[in-house]
mmCIF file of C-alpha atoms in Angstrom:
data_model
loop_
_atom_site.group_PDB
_atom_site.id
_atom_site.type_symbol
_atom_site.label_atom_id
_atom_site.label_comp_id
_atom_site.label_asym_id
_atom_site.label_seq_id
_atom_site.Cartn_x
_atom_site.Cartn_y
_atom_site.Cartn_z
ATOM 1 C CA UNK A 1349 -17.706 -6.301 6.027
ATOM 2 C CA UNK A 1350 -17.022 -2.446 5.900
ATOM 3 C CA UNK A 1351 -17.882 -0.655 2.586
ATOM 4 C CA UNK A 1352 -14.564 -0.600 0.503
ATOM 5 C CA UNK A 1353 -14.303 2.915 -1.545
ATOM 6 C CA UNK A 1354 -10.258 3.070 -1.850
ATOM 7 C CA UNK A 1355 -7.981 0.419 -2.700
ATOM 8 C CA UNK A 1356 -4.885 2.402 -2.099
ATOM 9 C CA UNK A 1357 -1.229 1.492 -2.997
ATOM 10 C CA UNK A 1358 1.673 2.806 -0.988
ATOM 11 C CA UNK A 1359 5.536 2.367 -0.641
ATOM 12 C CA UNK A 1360 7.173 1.523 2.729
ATOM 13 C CA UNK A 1361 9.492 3.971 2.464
ATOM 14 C CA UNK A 1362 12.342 1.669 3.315
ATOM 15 C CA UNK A 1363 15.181 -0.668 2.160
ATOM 16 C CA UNK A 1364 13.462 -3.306 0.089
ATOM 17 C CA UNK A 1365 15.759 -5.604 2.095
ATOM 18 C CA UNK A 1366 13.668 -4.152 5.451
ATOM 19 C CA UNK A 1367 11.147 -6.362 7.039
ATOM 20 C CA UNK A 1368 7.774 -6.832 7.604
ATOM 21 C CA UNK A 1369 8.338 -7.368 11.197
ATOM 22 C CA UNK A 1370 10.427 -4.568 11.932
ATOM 23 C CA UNK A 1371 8.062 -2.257 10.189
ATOM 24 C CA UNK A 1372 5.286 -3.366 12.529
ATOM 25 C CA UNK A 1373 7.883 -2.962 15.268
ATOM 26 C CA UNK A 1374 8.533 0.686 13.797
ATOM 27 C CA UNK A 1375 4.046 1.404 13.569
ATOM 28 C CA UNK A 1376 4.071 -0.106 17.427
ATOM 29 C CA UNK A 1377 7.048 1.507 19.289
ATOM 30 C CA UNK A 1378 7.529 4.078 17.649
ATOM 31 C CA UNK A 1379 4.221 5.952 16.454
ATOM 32 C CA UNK A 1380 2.514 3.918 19.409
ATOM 33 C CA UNK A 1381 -0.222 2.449 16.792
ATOM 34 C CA UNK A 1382 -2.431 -0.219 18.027
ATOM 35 C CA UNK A 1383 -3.332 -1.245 14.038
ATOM 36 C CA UNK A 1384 -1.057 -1.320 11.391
ATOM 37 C CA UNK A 1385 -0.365 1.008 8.732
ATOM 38 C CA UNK A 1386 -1.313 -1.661 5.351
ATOM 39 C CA UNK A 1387 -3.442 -4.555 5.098
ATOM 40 C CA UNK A 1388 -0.881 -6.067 2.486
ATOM 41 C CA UNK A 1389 2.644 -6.081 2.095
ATOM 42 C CA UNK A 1390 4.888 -7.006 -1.108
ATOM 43 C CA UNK A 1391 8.103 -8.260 -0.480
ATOM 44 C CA UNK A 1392 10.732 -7.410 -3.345
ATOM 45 C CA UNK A 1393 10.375 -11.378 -3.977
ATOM 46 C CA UNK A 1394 6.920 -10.823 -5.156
ATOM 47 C CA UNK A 1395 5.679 -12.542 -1.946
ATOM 48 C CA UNK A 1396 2.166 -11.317 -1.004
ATOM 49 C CA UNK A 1397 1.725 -10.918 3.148
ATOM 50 C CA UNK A 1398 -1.240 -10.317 4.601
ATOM 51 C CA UNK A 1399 -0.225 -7.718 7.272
ATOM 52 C CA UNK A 1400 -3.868 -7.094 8.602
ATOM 53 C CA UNK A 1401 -7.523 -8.658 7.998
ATOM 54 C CA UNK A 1402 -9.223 -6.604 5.316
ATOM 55 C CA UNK A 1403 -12.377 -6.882 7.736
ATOM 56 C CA UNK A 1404 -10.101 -4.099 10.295
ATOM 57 C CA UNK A 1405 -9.388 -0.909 9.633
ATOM 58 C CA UNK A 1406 -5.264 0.081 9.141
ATOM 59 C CA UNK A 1407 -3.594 2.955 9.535
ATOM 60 C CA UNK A 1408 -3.136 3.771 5.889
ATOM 61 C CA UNK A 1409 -4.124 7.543 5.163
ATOM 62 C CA UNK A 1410 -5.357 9.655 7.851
ATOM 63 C CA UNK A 1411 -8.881 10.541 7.393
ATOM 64 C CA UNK A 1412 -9.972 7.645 5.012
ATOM 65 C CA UNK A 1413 -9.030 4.682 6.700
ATOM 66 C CA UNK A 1414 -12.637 3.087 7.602
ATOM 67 C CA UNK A 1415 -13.264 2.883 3.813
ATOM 68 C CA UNK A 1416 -9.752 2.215 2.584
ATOM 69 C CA UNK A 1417 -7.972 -1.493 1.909
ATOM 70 C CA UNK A 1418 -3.565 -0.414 2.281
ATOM 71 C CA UNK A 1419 -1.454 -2.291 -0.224
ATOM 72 C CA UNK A 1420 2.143 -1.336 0.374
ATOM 73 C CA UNK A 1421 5.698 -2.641 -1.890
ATOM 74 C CA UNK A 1422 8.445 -3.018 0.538
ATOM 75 C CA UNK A 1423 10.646 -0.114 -0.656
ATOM 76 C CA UNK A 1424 10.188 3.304 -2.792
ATOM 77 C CA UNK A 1425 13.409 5.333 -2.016
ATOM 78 C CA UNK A 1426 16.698 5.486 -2.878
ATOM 79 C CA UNK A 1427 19.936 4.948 -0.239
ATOM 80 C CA UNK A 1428 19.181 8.550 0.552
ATOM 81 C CA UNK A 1429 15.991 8.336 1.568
ATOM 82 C CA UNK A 1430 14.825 10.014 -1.633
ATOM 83 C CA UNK A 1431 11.305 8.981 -3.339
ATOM 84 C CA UNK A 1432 12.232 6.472 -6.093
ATOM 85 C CA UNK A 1433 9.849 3.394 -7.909
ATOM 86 C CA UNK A 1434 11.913 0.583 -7.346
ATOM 87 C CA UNK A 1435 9.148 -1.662 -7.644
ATOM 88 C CA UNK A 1436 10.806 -4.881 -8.706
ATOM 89 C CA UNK A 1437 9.052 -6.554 -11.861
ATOM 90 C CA UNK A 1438 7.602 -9.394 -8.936
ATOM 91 C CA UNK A 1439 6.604 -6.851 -6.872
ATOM 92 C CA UNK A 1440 4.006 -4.770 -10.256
ATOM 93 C CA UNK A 1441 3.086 -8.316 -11.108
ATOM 94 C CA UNK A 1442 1.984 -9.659 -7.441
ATOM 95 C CA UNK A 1443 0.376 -5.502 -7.578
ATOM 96 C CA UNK A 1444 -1.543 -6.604 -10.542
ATOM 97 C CA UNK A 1445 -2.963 -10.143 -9.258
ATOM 98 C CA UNK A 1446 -3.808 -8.305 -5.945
ATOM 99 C CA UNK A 1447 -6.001 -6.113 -7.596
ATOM 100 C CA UNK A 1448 -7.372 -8.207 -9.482
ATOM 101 C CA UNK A 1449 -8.419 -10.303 -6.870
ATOM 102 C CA UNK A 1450 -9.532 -7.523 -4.546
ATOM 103 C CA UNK A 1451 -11.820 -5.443 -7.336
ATOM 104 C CA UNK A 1452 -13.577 -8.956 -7.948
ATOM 105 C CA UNK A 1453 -14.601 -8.523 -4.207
ATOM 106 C CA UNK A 1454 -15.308 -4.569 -3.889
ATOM 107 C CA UNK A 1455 -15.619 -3.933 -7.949
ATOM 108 C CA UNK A 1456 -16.730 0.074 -7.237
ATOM 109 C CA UNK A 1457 -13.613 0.474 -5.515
ATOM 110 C CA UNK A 1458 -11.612 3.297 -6.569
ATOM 111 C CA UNK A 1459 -7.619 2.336 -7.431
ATOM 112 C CA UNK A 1460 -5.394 5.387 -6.003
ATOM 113 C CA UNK A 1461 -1.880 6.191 -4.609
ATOM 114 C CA UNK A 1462 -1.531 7.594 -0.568
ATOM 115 C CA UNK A 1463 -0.174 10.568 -2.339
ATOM 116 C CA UNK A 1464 -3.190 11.494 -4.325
ATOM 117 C CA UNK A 1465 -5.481 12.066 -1.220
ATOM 118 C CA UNK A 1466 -6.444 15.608 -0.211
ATOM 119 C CA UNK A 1467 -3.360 17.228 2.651
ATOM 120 C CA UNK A 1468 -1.000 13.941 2.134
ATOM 121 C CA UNK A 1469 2.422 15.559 1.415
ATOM 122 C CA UNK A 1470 4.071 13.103 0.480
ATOM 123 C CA UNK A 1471 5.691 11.021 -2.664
ATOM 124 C CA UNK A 1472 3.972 7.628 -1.672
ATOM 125 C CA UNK A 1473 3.812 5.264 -3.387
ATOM 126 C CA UNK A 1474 7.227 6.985 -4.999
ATOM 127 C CA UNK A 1475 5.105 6.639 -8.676
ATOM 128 C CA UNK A 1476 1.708 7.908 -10.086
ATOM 129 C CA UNK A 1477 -0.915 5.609 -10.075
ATOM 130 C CA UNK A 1478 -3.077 6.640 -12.462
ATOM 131 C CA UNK A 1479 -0.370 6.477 -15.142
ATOM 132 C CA UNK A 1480 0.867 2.595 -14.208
ATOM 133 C CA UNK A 1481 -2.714 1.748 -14.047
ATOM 134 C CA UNK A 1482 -3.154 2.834 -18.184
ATOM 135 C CA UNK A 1483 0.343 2.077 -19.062
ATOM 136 C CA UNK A 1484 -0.901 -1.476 -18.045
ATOM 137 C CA UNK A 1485 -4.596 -1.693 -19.351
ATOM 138 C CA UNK A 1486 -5.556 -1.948 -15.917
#
């Protein structure tokens, strides 16, 4: 197993009603990715899918992918495309038991959003990390 340094939490950027397969569609025709983009995907059901073995590396945050494990929640904008947490309450909970389970396996892993990497311009995951992380004792 790779060393694990990030566990990092993203948005899909989409419709929460969007799914799994045609994002991996999107990663494959579209950006021409052989791996995809998260390890994990939350449906807005709460449903946990394993997109991607953790063993592999994804295509998560350019630059820190080899040491990273991607956990995205199927949706973060608004119907104008505009950054928004609309994290349903299954989606923070299934968040929660996730990592939980994963800092039990790499417990020196460091719990951060895409967006609070070095040159990432973007809103991703659509809410700040380190806040949701004490606002629930995490």
């Amino acid at each position: 197993m790779r060393a694990i340094k990030y566990l990092v939490l993203h948005c899909t950027a989409t419709p929460q009603t969007t799914t799994i397969e045609s994002i991996k569609d999107y990663w494959k025709r579209v950006l021409g990715w052989k791996n995809p983009g998260y390890h994990f995907m939350i449906k807005a059901n709460g449903e946990i899918v394993n997109t991607f073995p953790i063993e592999n590396i994804a295509n998560g945050v350019a630059g820190y992918n080899t040491p990273s494990i991607h956990i995205a929640y199927i949706g973060g904008v608004d119907a104008k495309n505009n950054p928004l947490d609309n994290r349903t309450d299954a989606q923070k909970a299934s968040q929660i038991k996730l990592l939980k389970e994963l800092k039990l396996k790499f417990p020196t892993a460091i719990i951060t959003g895409h967006r609070d990497f070095p040159k990432v311009n973007k809103a991703c995951p659509s809410f700040d990390v380190k806040t949701w992380l004490k606002q629930i004792n995490f």
